[in-house]
PDB file of C-alpha atoms and ligand atoms in Angstrom:
ATOM      1  CA  MET A 452      -4.702 -20.481 -10.428  1.00 95.00           C
ATOM      2  CA  ARG A 453      -3.660 -16.823 -10.942  1.00 98.00           C
ATOM      3  CA  VAL A 454      -4.339 -14.599  -7.924  1.00 98.00           C
ATOM      4  CA  LEU A 455      -4.162 -10.828  -7.468  1.00 98.00           C
ATOM      5  CA  VAL A 456      -4.242  -9.621  -3.842  1.00 98.00           C
ATOM      6  CA  LEU A 457      -4.783  -5.905  -3.132  1.00 98.00           C
ATOM      7  CA  THR A 458      -3.729  -4.837   0.373  1.00 98.00           C
ATOM      8  CA  GLY A 459      -4.389  -1.623   2.311  1.00 97.00           C
ATOM      9  CA  ALA A 460      -3.486  -0.136   5.665  1.00 96.00           C
ATOM     10  CA  GLY A 461      -5.660  -2.682   7.513  1.00 96.00           C
ATOM     11  CA  ILE A 462      -3.211  -5.520   6.834  1.00 98.00           C
ATOM     12  CA  SER A 463      -0.502  -3.625   8.756  1.00 97.00           C
ATOM     13  CA  ALA A 464      -2.772  -2.413  11.580  1.00 96.00           C
ATOM     14  CA  GLU A 465      -2.068  -5.424  13.827  1.00 97.00           C
ATOM     15  CA  SER A 466       1.652  -4.805  13.375  1.00 98.00           C
ATOM     16  CA  GLY A 467       1.068  -1.478  15.098  1.00 95.00           C
ATOM     17  CA  LEU A 468       1.011   0.877  12.100  1.00 94.00           C
ATOM     18  CA  PRO A 469      -2.061   3.172  12.294  1.00 87.00           C
ATOM     19  CA  THR A 470      -4.422   3.178   9.331  1.00 86.00           C
ATOM     20  CA  PHE A 471      -5.534   6.354   7.578  1.00 82.00           C
ATOM     21  CA  ARG A 472      -9.012   6.137   9.049  1.00 78.00           C
ATOM     22  CA  ASP A 473      -8.037   5.053  12.558  1.00 76.00           C
ATOM     23  CA  ALA A 474     -10.098   6.513  15.401  1.00 64.00           C
ATOM     24  CA  ASP A 475     -10.079  10.243  14.693  1.00 68.00           C
ATOM     25  CA  GLY A 476      -7.910   9.734  11.594  1.00 74.00           C
ATOM     26  CA  LEU A 477      -5.907  12.863  12.312  1.00 74.00           C
ATOM     27  CA  TRP A 478      -2.168  13.448  12.533  1.00 76.00           C
ATOM     28  CA  GLU A 479      -1.023  16.538  14.508  1.00 78.00           C
ATOM     29  CA  GLY A 480      -4.565  17.793  13.929  1.00 81.00           C
ATOM     30  CA  HIS A 481      -4.217  17.431  10.151  1.00 83.00           C
ATOM     31  CA  ASP A 482      -6.249  15.178   7.834  1.00 88.00           C
ATOM     32  CA  PRO A 483      -3.584  12.813   6.402  1.00 88.00           C
ATOM     33  CA  THR A 484      -5.179  13.094   2.953  1.00 88.00           C
ATOM     34  CA  ALA A 485      -4.450  16.830   3.132  1.00 90.00           C
ATOM     35  CA  VAL A 486      -0.811  16.258   4.107  1.00 94.00           C
ATOM     36  CA  ALA A 487      -0.190  13.599   1.437  1.00 95.00           C
ATOM     37  CA  THR A 488      -0.369  16.111  -1.444  1.00 97.00           C
ATOM     38  CA  PRO A 489       2.115  18.047  -3.605  1.00 98.00           C
ATOM     39  CA  GLU A 490       0.371  21.257  -2.526  1.00 97.00           C
ATOM     40  CA  ALA A 491       1.025  20.531   1.156  1.00 97.00           C
ATOM     41  CA  TYR A 492       4.677  19.754   0.344  1.00 98.00           C
ATOM     42  CA  ALA A 493       5.067  23.022  -1.573  1.00 97.00           C
ATOM     43  CA  ALA A 494       3.353  25.010   1.169  1.00 97.00           C
ATOM     44  CA  ASP A 495       5.000  23.412   4.213  1.00 97.00           C
ATOM     45  CA  PRO A 496       7.765  20.902   3.338  1.00 97.00           C
ATOM     46  CA  ASP A 497       8.876  20.635   6.984  1.00 97.00           C
ATOM     47  CA  LEU A 498       5.389  19.474   8.028  1.00 96.00           C
ATOM     48  CA  VAL A 499       5.211  16.885   5.255  1.00 97.00           C
ATOM     49  CA  HIS A 500       8.772  15.657   5.934  1.00 97.00           C
ATOM     50  CA  ARG A 501       7.861  15.285   9.634  1.00 96.00           C
ATOM     51  CA  PHE A 502       4.769  13.236   8.676  1.00 95.00           C
ATOM     52  CA  TYR A 503       6.886  10.776   6.705  1.00 96.00           C
ATOM     53  CA  ASP A 504       9.985  10.879   8.980  1.00 97.00           C
ATOM     54  CA  GLU A 505       7.786   9.791  11.918  1.00 95.00           C
ATOM     55  CA  ARG A 506       6.197   6.963   9.898  1.00 95.00           C
ATOM     56  CA  ARG A 507       9.619   5.844   8.561  1.00 97.00           C
ATOM     57  CA  ALA A 508      10.984   5.774  12.151  1.00 96.00           C
ATOM     58  CA  ALA A 509       7.910   3.831  13.369  1.00 95.00           C
ATOM     59  CA  LEU A 510       8.472   1.256  10.622  1.00 96.00           C
ATOM     60  CA  ALA A 511      11.831   0.303  12.201  1.00 95.00           C
ATOM     61  CA  ARG A 512       9.983  -0.595  15.423  1.00 97.00           C
ATOM     62  CA  VAL A 513       7.340  -2.975  13.996  1.00 98.00           C
ATOM     63  CA  GLU A 514       7.320  -6.478  12.514  1.00 98.00           C
ATOM     64  CA  PRO A 515       5.233  -8.241   9.867  1.00 98.00           C
ATOM     65  CA  ASN A 516       2.188 -10.035  11.277  1.00 98.00           C
ATOM     66  CA  ALA A 517       0.522 -13.405  10.563  1.00 98.00           C
ATOM     67  CA  ALA A 518      -1.379 -11.929   7.601  1.00 98.00           C
ATOM     68  CA  HIS A 519       1.827 -10.774   5.868  1.00 98.00           C
ATOM     69  CA  ARG A 520       3.415 -14.158   6.629  1.00 98.00           C
ATOM     70  CA  ALA A 521       0.443 -16.069   5.187  1.00 98.00           C
ATOM     71  CA  LEU A 522       0.716 -14.133   1.907  1.00 98.00           C
ATOM     72  CA  ALA A 523       4.462 -14.875   1.845  1.00 98.00           C
ATOM     73  CA  ARG A 524       3.633 -18.587   2.226  1.00 98.00           C
ATOM     74  CA  LEU A 525       1.180 -18.282  -0.673  1.00 98.00           C
ATOM     75  CA  ASP A 526       3.944 -16.570  -2.691  1.00 98.00           C
ATOM     76  CA  GLN A 527       6.193 -19.601  -2.126  1.00 98.00           C
ATOM     77  CA  HIS A 528       3.472 -21.889  -3.548  1.00 98.00           C
ATOM     78  CA  LEU A 529       2.195 -19.737  -6.435  1.00 98.00           C
ATOM     79  CA  GLY A 530       5.328 -17.836  -7.480  1.00 97.00           C
ATOM     80  CA  ASP A 531       4.622 -15.747 -10.584  1.00 97.00           C
ATOM     81  CA  ASP A 532       0.921 -16.700 -10.433  1.00 98.00           C
ATOM     82  CA  LEU A 533       0.521 -14.420  -7.401  1.00 98.00           C
ATOM     83  CA  LEU A 534       0.858 -10.643  -7.413  1.00 98.00           C
ATOM     84  CA  VAL A 535       0.393  -8.577  -4.248  1.00 98.00           C
ATOM     85  CA  VAL A 536      -0.528  -5.004  -5.199  1.00 98.00           C
ATOM     86  CA  THR A 537      -0.191  -2.928  -2.048  1.00 98.00           C
ATOM     87  CA  GLN A 538      -1.450   0.596  -1.363  1.00 98.00           C
ATOM     88  CA  ASN A 539       0.840   0.568   1.679  1.00 98.00           C
ATOM     89  CA  ILE A 540       4.205   2.305   1.748  1.00 98.00           C
ATOM     90  CA  ASP A 541       5.580   0.030   4.514  1.00 98.00           C
ATOM     91  CA  ASP A 542       7.885  -2.899   3.650  1.00 98.00           C
ATOM     92  CA  LEU A 543       6.174  -5.526   5.825  1.00 98.00           C
ATOM     93  CA  HIS A 544       5.206  -7.745   2.856  1.00 98.00           C
ATOM     94  CA  GLU A 545       8.853  -7.951   1.772  1.00 98.00           C
ATOM     95  CA  ARG A 546      10.118  -8.462   5.322  1.00 98.00           C
ATOM     96  CA  ALA A 547       7.657 -11.359   5.716  1.00 98.00           C
ATOM     97  CA  GLY A 548       9.162 -12.942   2.572  1.00 98.00           C
ATOM     98  CA  SER A 549       6.799 -11.964  -0.259  1.00 98.00           C
ATOM     99  CA  ARG A 550       8.721 -11.618  -3.534  1.00 98.00           C
ATOM    100  CA  HIS A 551       5.988 -10.524  -5.945  1.00 98.00           C
ATOM    101  CA  VAL A 552       4.902  -7.140  -4.500  1.00 98.00           C
ATOM    102  CA  LEU A 553       3.968  -3.956  -6.384  1.00 98.00           C
ATOM    103  CA  HIS A 554       3.860  -0.729  -4.342  1.00 98.00           C
ATOM    104  CA  MET A 555       1.335   1.301  -6.338  1.00 98.00           C
ATOM    105  CA  HIS A 556       1.608   4.224  -3.890  1.00 98.00           C
ATOM    106  CA  GLY A 557       5.393   4.171  -3.458  1.00 98.00           C
ATOM    107  CA  ARG A 558       7.611   3.220  -0.533  1.00 98.00           C
ATOM    108  CA  LEU A 559       8.499   4.864   2.764  1.00 98.00           C
ATOM    109  CA  ARG A 560      12.065   3.454   2.709  1.00 98.00           C
ATOM    110  CA  SER A 561      12.917   5.181  -0.555  1.00 98.00           C
ATOM    111  CA  ALA A 562      13.961   8.785  -1.272  1.00 98.00           C
ATOM    112  CA  TRP A 563      13.360  10.421  -4.641  1.00 98.00           C
ATOM    113  CA  CYS A 564      15.628  13.233  -5.802  1.00 98.00           C
ATOM    114  CA  THR A 565      13.682  16.002  -7.515  1.00 98.00           C
ATOM    115  CA  ALA A 566      16.952  17.308  -8.988  1.00 98.00           C
ATOM    116  CA  CYS A 567      18.370  14.180 -10.657  1.00 98.00           C
ATOM    117  CA  ASP A 568      15.307  11.846 -10.483  1.00 98.00           C
ATOM    118  CA  GLU A 569      17.347   9.060  -8.803  1.00 98.00           C
ATOM    119  CA  ARG A 570      15.648   6.894  -6.171  1.00 98.00           C
ATOM    120  CA  SER A 571      17.712   5.724  -3.182  1.00 98.00           C
ATOM    121  CA  HIS A 572      16.989   3.226  -0.382  1.00 98.00           C
ATOM    122  CA  TRP A 573      16.395   5.411   2.683  1.00 98.00           C
ATOM    123  CA  THR A 574      15.700   4.553   6.350  1.00 98.00           C
ATOM    124  CA  GLY A 575      16.639   7.851   8.065  1.00 97.00           C
ATOM    125  CA  SER A 576      14.951  11.244   8.092  1.00 98.00           C
ATOM    126  CA  LEU A 577      14.626  13.611   5.118  1.00 98.00           C
ATOM    127  CA  GLY A 578      13.561  16.635   7.184  1.00 98.00           C
ATOM    128  CA  ASP A 579      17.154  17.776   7.652  1.00 97.00           C
ATOM    129  CA  ARG A 580      17.493  17.899   3.851  1.00 98.00           C
ATOM    130  CA  PRO A 581      20.357  15.399   3.430  1.00 98.00           C
ATOM    131  CA  PRO A 582      22.341  15.322   0.146  1.00 98.00           C
ATOM    132  CA  CYS A 583      21.127  13.013  -2.610  1.00 98.00           C
ATOM    133  CA  PRO A 584      23.470   9.956  -2.752  1.00 98.00           C
ATOM    134  CA  ALA A 585      23.547  10.283  -6.565  1.00 98.00           C
ATOM    135  CA  CYS A 586      23.959  14.020  -7.204  1.00 98.00           C
ATOM    136  CA  GLY A 587      24.732  15.500  -3.779  1.00 98.00           C
ATOM    137  CA  ARG A 588      21.992  18.127  -3.914  1.00 98.00           C
ATOM    138  CA  PRO A 589      19.536  18.574  -0.955  1.00 98.00           C
ATOM    139  CA  TYR A 590      16.336  17.928  -2.942  1.00 98.00           C
ATOM    140  CA  LEU A 591      15.158  14.518  -1.705  1.00 98.00           C
ATOM    141  CA  ARG A 592      11.381  13.968  -1.236  1.00 98.00           C
ATOM    142  CA  PRO A 593       9.479  10.943   0.075  1.00 98.00           C
ATOM    143  CA  ASP A 594       9.154   8.403  -2.749  1.00 98.00           C
ATOM    144  CA  VAL A 595       5.396   8.055  -2.313  1.00 98.00           C
ATOM    145  CA  VAL A 596       2.410   8.764  -4.583  1.00 98.00           C
ATOM    146  CA  TRP A 597       0.488  11.752  -3.186  1.00 98.00           C
ATOM    147  CA  PHE A 598      -3.164  12.537  -3.943  1.00 96.00           C
ATOM    148  CA  GLY A 599      -3.278  13.971  -7.438  1.00 97.00           C
ATOM    149  CA  GLU A 600      -0.152  12.035  -8.498  1.00 98.00           C
ATOM    150  CA  VAL A 601      -0.172   9.014 -10.788  1.00 98.00           C
ATOM    151  CA  PRO A 602       0.043   5.587  -9.106  1.00 98.00           C
ATOM    152  CA  HIS A 603       2.903   3.243 -10.088  1.00 98.00           C
ATOM    153  CA  GLY A 604       2.524   0.114 -12.200  1.00 98.00           C
ATOM    154  CA  MET A 605      -0.972   0.721 -13.556  1.00 98.00           C
ATOM    155  CA  GLU A 606      -0.303  -1.178 -16.822  1.00 98.00           C
ATOM    156  CA  GLN A 607       1.103  -4.178 -14.948  1.00 98.00           C
ATOM    157  CA  ILE A 608      -1.847  -4.052 -12.529  1.00 98.00           C
ATOM    158  CA  GLU A 609      -4.387  -3.946 -15.381  1.00 97.00           C
ATOM    159  CA  ARG A 610      -2.673  -6.925 -17.066  1.00 97.00           C
ATOM    160  CA  ALA A 611      -2.715  -8.873 -13.787  1.00 97.00           C
ATOM    161  CA  LEU A 612      -6.374  -7.983 -13.193  1.00 97.00           C
ATOM    162  CA  TRP A 613      -7.244  -9.161 -16.700  1.00 96.00           C
ATOM    163  CA  ALA A 614      -5.420 -12.485 -16.184  1.00 97.00           C
ATOM    164  CA  ALA A 615      -6.562 -13.173 -12.593  1.00 98.00           C
ATOM    165  CA  ASP A 616      -8.789 -16.125 -11.710  1.00 98.00           C
ATOM    166  CA  LEU A 617      -9.270 -14.654  -8.221  1.00 98.00           C
ATOM    167  CA  PHE A 618      -9.105 -11.066  -6.870  1.00 98.00           C
ATOM    168  CA  VAL A 619      -8.743 -10.685  -3.099  1.00 98.00           C
ATOM    169  CA  SER A 620      -8.803  -7.377  -1.197  1.00 98.00           C
ATOM    170  CA  VAL A 621      -7.366  -7.224   2.345  1.00 98.00           C
ATOM    171  CA  GLY A 622      -7.632  -4.314   4.816  1.00 97.00           C
ATOM    172  CA  THR A 623      -8.740  -1.468   2.625  1.00 96.00           C
ATOM    173  CA  SER A 624     -11.643   0.957   2.967  1.00 94.00           C
ATOM    174  CA  GLY A 625     -12.195   1.181  -0.782  1.00 95.00           C
ATOM    175  CA  VAL A 626     -12.152   4.989  -0.666  1.00 93.00           C
ATOM    176  CA  VAL A 627      -9.057   5.809  -2.723  1.00 95.00           C
ATOM    177  CA  TYR A 628      -9.040   5.504  -6.508  1.00 97.00           C
ATOM    178  CA  PRO A 629      -7.955   3.934  -8.807  1.00 98.00           C
ATOM    179  CA  ALA A 630      -7.347   1.036  -6.348  1.00 98.00           C
ATOM    180  CA  ALA A 631     -10.991   1.121  -5.197  1.00 98.00           C
ATOM    181  CA  ALA A 632     -12.124   0.428  -8.772  1.00 98.00           C
ATOM    182  CA  PHE A 633     -10.074  -2.792  -9.195  1.00 98.00           C
ATOM    183  CA  VAL A 634     -12.899  -4.968  -7.828  1.00 98.00           C
ATOM    184  CA  GLN A 635     -15.376  -3.601 -10.400  1.00 97.00           C
ATOM    185  CA  TYR A 636     -12.816  -4.197 -13.167  1.00 97.00           C
ATOM    186  CA  ALA A 637     -12.366  -7.816 -12.019  1.00 97.00           C
ATOM    187  CA  ALA A 638     -16.091  -8.443 -11.502  1.00 96.00           C
ATOM    188  CA  ALA A 639     -16.935  -7.002 -14.955  1.00 95.00           C
ATOM    189  CA  GLN A 640     -14.976  -9.877 -16.541  1.00 93.00           C
ATOM    190  CA  GLY A 641     -16.466 -12.552 -14.314  1.00 95.00           C
ATOM    191  CA  THR A 642     -13.481 -12.958 -11.978  1.00 97.00           C
ATOM    192  CA  ARG A 643     -14.315 -14.273  -8.512  1.00 98.00           C
ATOM    193  CA  THR A 644     -13.698 -11.563  -5.895  1.00 98.00           C
ATOM    194  CA  LEU A 645     -13.216 -11.886  -2.124  1.00 98.00           C
ATOM    195  CA  GLU A 646     -12.938  -9.137   0.506  1.00 98.00           C
ATOM    196  CA  LEU A 647     -11.187  -9.801   3.843  1.00 98.00           C
ATOM    197  CA  ASN A 648     -11.734  -6.749   6.042  1.00 98.00           C
ATOM    198  CA  LEU A 649     -12.457  -5.757   9.655  1.00 97.00           C
ATOM    199  CA  ASP A 650     -15.409  -3.545   8.705  1.00 95.00           C
ATOM    200  CA  ALA A 651     -17.670  -3.107   5.703  1.00 95.00           C
ATOM    201  CA  SER A 652     -15.891  -0.968   3.093  1.00 94.00           C
ATOM    202  CA  ASP A 653     -17.165   1.413   0.427  1.00 92.00           C
ATOM    203  CA  THR A 654     -16.940  -1.422  -2.089  1.00 95.00           C
ATOM    204  CA  SER A 655     -18.076  -4.461  -0.040  1.00 96.00           C
ATOM    205  CA  ASP A 656     -21.208  -4.865  -2.156  1.00 96.00           C
ATOM    206  CA  ASP A 657     -19.079  -5.317  -5.300  1.00 97.00           C
ATOM    207  CA  PHE A 658     -17.460  -8.532  -4.015  1.00 98.00           C
ATOM    208  CA  THR A 659     -18.644 -12.103  -4.708  1.00 97.00           C
ATOM    209  CA  GLU A 660     -17.939 -12.746  -1.021  1.00 98.00           C
ATOM    210  CA  SER A 661     -16.955 -10.473   1.876  1.00 98.00           C
ATOM    211  CA  ARG A 662     -15.613 -11.814   5.190  1.00 98.00           C
ATOM    212  CA  ARG A 663     -15.445  -9.717   8.380  1.00 98.00           C
ATOM    213  CA  GLY A 664     -12.619  -9.966  10.879  1.00 98.00           C
ATOM    214  CA  PRO A 665      -8.982  -9.114  11.632  1.00 98.00           C
ATOM    215  CA  ALA A 666      -6.463  -9.836   8.870  1.00 98.00           C
ATOM    216  CA  THR A 667      -4.316 -11.990  11.169  1.00 98.00           C
ATOM    217  CA  SER A 668      -7.118 -14.544  11.394  1.00 98.00           C
ATOM    218  CA  LEU A 669      -8.895 -14.162   8.016  1.00 98.00           C
ATOM    219  CA  VAL A 670      -5.780 -14.228   5.782  1.00 98.00           C
ATOM    220  CA  PRO A 671      -4.082 -17.364   7.196  1.00 98.00           C
ATOM    221  CA  ALA A 672      -7.458 -19.175   7.150  1.00 98.00           C
ATOM    222  CA  TRP A 673      -8.034 -18.178   3.514  1.00 98.00           C
ATOM    223  CA  VAL A 674      -4.507 -19.241   2.461  1.00 98.00           C
ATOM    224  CA  ASP A 675      -5.007 -22.620   4.175  1.00 98.00           C
ATOM    225  CA  GLU A 676      -8.332 -22.972   2.316  1.00 97.00           C
ATOM    226  CA  LEU A 677      -6.737 -22.071  -1.037  1.00 97.00           C
ATOM    227  CA  LEU A 678      -3.738 -24.398  -0.532  1.00 96.00           C
ATOM    228  CA  GLY A 679      -5.959 -27.198   0.744  1.00 90.00           C
ATOM    229  CA  GLY A 680      -5.141 -26.911   4.461  1.00 68.00           C
TER     230      GLY A 680
HETATM  231  C1  BV8 B1788      -4.926   9.439  -9.262  1.00 95.10           C
HETATM  232  C2  BV8 B1788       0.612   7.090  -0.227  1.00 95.10           C
HETATM  233  C3  BV8 B1788      -5.024   9.854 -11.603  1.00 95.10           C
HETATM  234  C4  BV8 B1788       0.979   8.235   0.638  1.00 95.10           C
HETATM  235  C5  BV8 B1788      -1.779   7.272  -0.721  1.00 95.10           C
HETATM  236  C6  BV8 B1788     -13.098  12.129  -6.358  1.00 95.10           C
HETATM  237  C7  BV8 B1788     -13.621  10.892  -6.652  1.00 95.10           C
HETATM  238  C8  BV8 B1788     -12.793   9.820  -6.978  1.00 95.10           C
HETATM  239  C9  BV8 B1788     -11.416   9.985  -6.992  1.00 95.10           C
HETATM  240  C10 BV8 B1788     -10.915  11.220  -6.688  1.00 95.10           C
HETATM  241  C11 BV8 B1788     -11.733  12.285  -6.377  1.00 95.10           C
HETATM  242  N1  BV8 B1788     -10.934  13.346  -6.127  1.00 95.10           N
HETATM  243  C12 BV8 B1788      -9.636  12.980  -6.268  1.00 95.10           C
HETATM  244  C13 BV8 B1788      -9.635  11.688  -6.625  1.00 95.10           C
HETATM  245  C14 BV8 B1788      -8.462  10.878  -6.903  1.00 95.10           C
HETATM  246  C15 BV8 B1788      -7.772  10.503  -5.635  1.00 95.10           C
HETATM  247  C16 BV8 B1788      -8.722   9.842  -4.638  1.00 95.10           C
HETATM  248  O1  BV8 B1788      -9.060   8.682  -4.772  1.00 95.10           O
HETATM  249  N2  BV8 B1788      -9.123  10.618  -3.615  1.00 95.10           N
HETATM  250  C17 BV8 B1788     -10.001  10.073  -2.591  1.00 95.10           C
HETATM  251  C18 BV8 B1788      -9.669  10.724  -1.241  1.00 95.10           C
HETATM  252  C19 BV8 B1788     -11.455  10.344  -2.993  1.00 95.10           C
HETATM  253  N3  BV8 B1788      -6.762   9.541  -6.016  1.00 95.10           N
HETATM  254  C20 BV8 B1788      -5.559   9.975  -6.414  1.00 95.10           C
HETATM  255  O2  BV8 B1788      -5.220  11.140  -6.401  1.00 95.10           O
HETATM  256  C21 BV8 B1788      -4.612   8.907  -6.931  1.00 95.10           C
HETATM  257  N4  BV8 B1788      -4.105   9.326  -8.206  1.00 95.10           N
HETATM  258  O3  BV8 B1788      -6.109   9.255  -9.220  1.00 95.10           O
HETATM  259  O4  BV8 B1788      -4.245   9.821 -10.421  1.00 95.10           O
HETATM  260  C22 BV8 B1788      -4.854   8.563 -12.311  1.00 95.10           C
HETATM  261  C23 BV8 B1788      -5.748   7.525 -12.055  1.00 95.10           C
HETATM  262  C24 BV8 B1788      -5.591   6.327 -12.742  1.00 95.10           C
HETATM  263  C25 BV8 B1788      -4.532   6.165 -13.642  1.00 95.10           C
HETATM  264  C26 BV8 B1788      -3.651   7.220 -13.853  1.00 95.10           C
HETATM  265  C27 BV8 B1788      -3.796   8.417 -13.182  1.00 95.10           C
HETATM  266  C28 BV8 B1788      -3.442   8.718  -5.998  1.00 95.10           C
HETATM  267  C29 BV8 B1788      -3.922   8.243  -4.649  1.00 95.10           C
HETATM  268  C30 BV8 B1788      -2.720   7.816  -3.819  1.00 95.10           C
HETATM  269  C31 BV8 B1788      -2.640   8.659  -2.548  1.00 95.10           C
HETATM  270  N5  BV8 B1788      -1.570   8.115  -1.689  1.00 95.10           N
HETATM  271  N6  BV8 B1788      -0.792   6.711   0.000  1.00 95.10           N
HETATM  272  C32 BV8 B1788       0.895   7.905   2.093  1.00 95.10           C
HETATM  273  O5  BV8 B1788       0.720   6.726   2.465  1.00 95.10           O
HETATM  274  O6  BV8 B1788       1.044   8.858   2.886  1.00 95.10           O
HETATM  275  S1  BV8 B1788      -3.381   6.845  -0.372  1.00 95.10           S
HETATM  276  C33 BV8 B1788      -3.406   6.172   1.174  1.00 95.10           C
HETATM  277  O7  BV8 B1788      -4.723   6.290   1.635  1.00 95.10           O
HETATM  278  C34 BV8 B1788      -3.118   4.716   1.186  1.00 95.10           C
HETATM  279  O8  BV8 B1788      -2.095   4.365   0.313  1.00 95.10           O
HETATM  280  C35 BV8 B1788      -4.424   4.114   0.850  1.00 95.10           C
HETATM  281  O9  BV8 B1788      -4.582   4.012  -0.527  1.00 95.10           O
HETATM  282  C36 BV8 B1788      -5.360   5.143   1.401  1.00 95.10           C
HETATM  283  C37 BV8 B1788      -5.852   4.640   2.729  1.00 95.10           C
HETATM  284  O10 BV8 B1788      -6.710   3.683   2.392  1.00 95.10           O
HETATM  285  P1  BV8 B1788      -6.634   2.267   3.101  1.00 95.10           P
HETATM  286  O11 BV8 B1788      -5.343   1.618   2.808  1.00 95.10           O
HETATM  287  O12 BV8 B1788      -7.870   1.573   2.697  1.00 95.10           O
HETATM  288  O13 BV8 B1788      -6.650   2.554   4.625  1.00 95.10           O
HETATM  289  P2  BV8 B1788      -7.877   3.096   5.431  1.00 95.10           P
HETATM  290  O14 BV8 B1788      -7.389   3.599   6.710  1.00 95.10           O
HETATM  291  O15 BV8 B1788      -8.689   3.973   4.540  1.00 95.10           O
HETATM  292  O16 BV8 B1788      -8.776   1.772   5.684  1.00 95.10           O
HETATM  293  C38 BV8 B1788      -8.241   0.739   6.453  1.00 95.10           C
HETATM  294  C39 BV8 B1788      -9.188  -0.417   6.277  1.00 95.10           C
HETATM  295  O17 BV8 B1788      -8.645  -1.527   6.984  1.00 95.10           O
HETATM  296  C40 BV8 B1788     -10.575  -0.148   6.869  1.00 95.10           C
HETATM  297  O18 BV8 B1788     -11.557  -0.574   5.958  1.00 95.10           O
HETATM  298  C41 BV8 B1788     -10.594  -1.003   8.142  1.00 95.10           C
HETATM  299  O19 BV8 B1788     -11.884  -1.584   8.353  1.00 95.10           O
HETATM  300  C42 BV8 B1788      -9.619  -2.104   7.799  1.00 95.10           C
HETATM  301  N7  BV8 B1788      -8.920  -2.627   8.961  1.00 95.10           N
HETATM  302  C43 BV8 B1788      -8.461  -1.951  10.042  1.00 95.10           C
HETATM  303  N8  BV8 B1788      -7.848  -2.812  10.882  1.00 95.10           N
HETATM  304  C44 BV8 B1788      -7.913  -4.046  10.309  1.00 95.10           C
HETATM  305  C45 BV8 B1788      -8.585  -3.934   9.086  1.00 95.10           C
HETATM  306  N9  BV8 B1788      -8.821  -4.970   8.284  1.00 95.10           N
HETATM  307  C46 BV8 B1788      -8.362  -6.179   8.689  1.00 95.10           C
HETATM  308  N10 BV8 B1788      -7.707  -6.383   9.863  1.00 95.10           N
HETATM  309  C47 BV8 B1788      -7.470  -5.332  10.686  1.00 95.10           C
HETATM  310  N11 BV8 B1788      -6.820  -5.538  11.849  1.00 95.10           N
END
């Protein structure tokens, strides 16, 4: 049984990390989708660094939840037959024990040097323009995929979608492309698709089955079902 699980901000919500569309969905009065762009970074790098420095600091204060842990348990059983493609830039899947994770939108705990192109593990702030560990120059940016930039791992994701017997989406609003189109790609080749989400999403109608509820109850229950209890 080959499984591809796509996760979004909703799987980390119960760990205390706000989703993009939480409540008023604003950060310092800005629409996050307007801050997560190369244009915003060019126009006001301090604002964009603050946006990511605050989220990177918050990440140190939260833990994986039962949904992340259930997927890690599934990883132990399925190994290479499971791929978790996450839109999230937090590292909660890895901290829960998942080993097969692809961050298609990058990672908060990574800094990318625009001078030498090196990526470095990073847990501190970037707003004070620290030197790149590889080249020493002060040109580190958040290693995340902004709107208008190309997501990571698209070829690997398309191969995994093609091979999957089951596509499961957890905690995503189905607004952002190309991730939002994965369910149509899977359904077009007859793959069974399952949505586990708190609310209806933009793509709920495209799923074979859609279950409503918090990830910390839906995901463990689904993993038990898949592994036979
Ligand atoms: C690209 C990293 C070309 C940074 C992010 C017009 C039409 C279609 C597309 C476009 C268009 N104009 C522009 C585009 C393209 C654009 C796009 O899709 N824009 C949207 C706004 C329309 N996309 C891009 O630019 C992408 N690049 O297209 O390049 C290309 C394409 C293919 C191949 C090659 C090249 C790049 C997009 C990446 C942007 N970066 N993140 C950062 O994090 O700061 S996106 C960011 O927002 C997240 O990563 C995530 O993807 C998205 C937020 O979505 P969700 O994760 O779903 O979170 P959200 O808050 O929306 O929803 C939470 C859900 O959880 C809700 O449904 C809620 O009900 C549920 N939930 C809440 N609590 C719980 C829960 N569920 C369960 N339990 C709970 N407790």
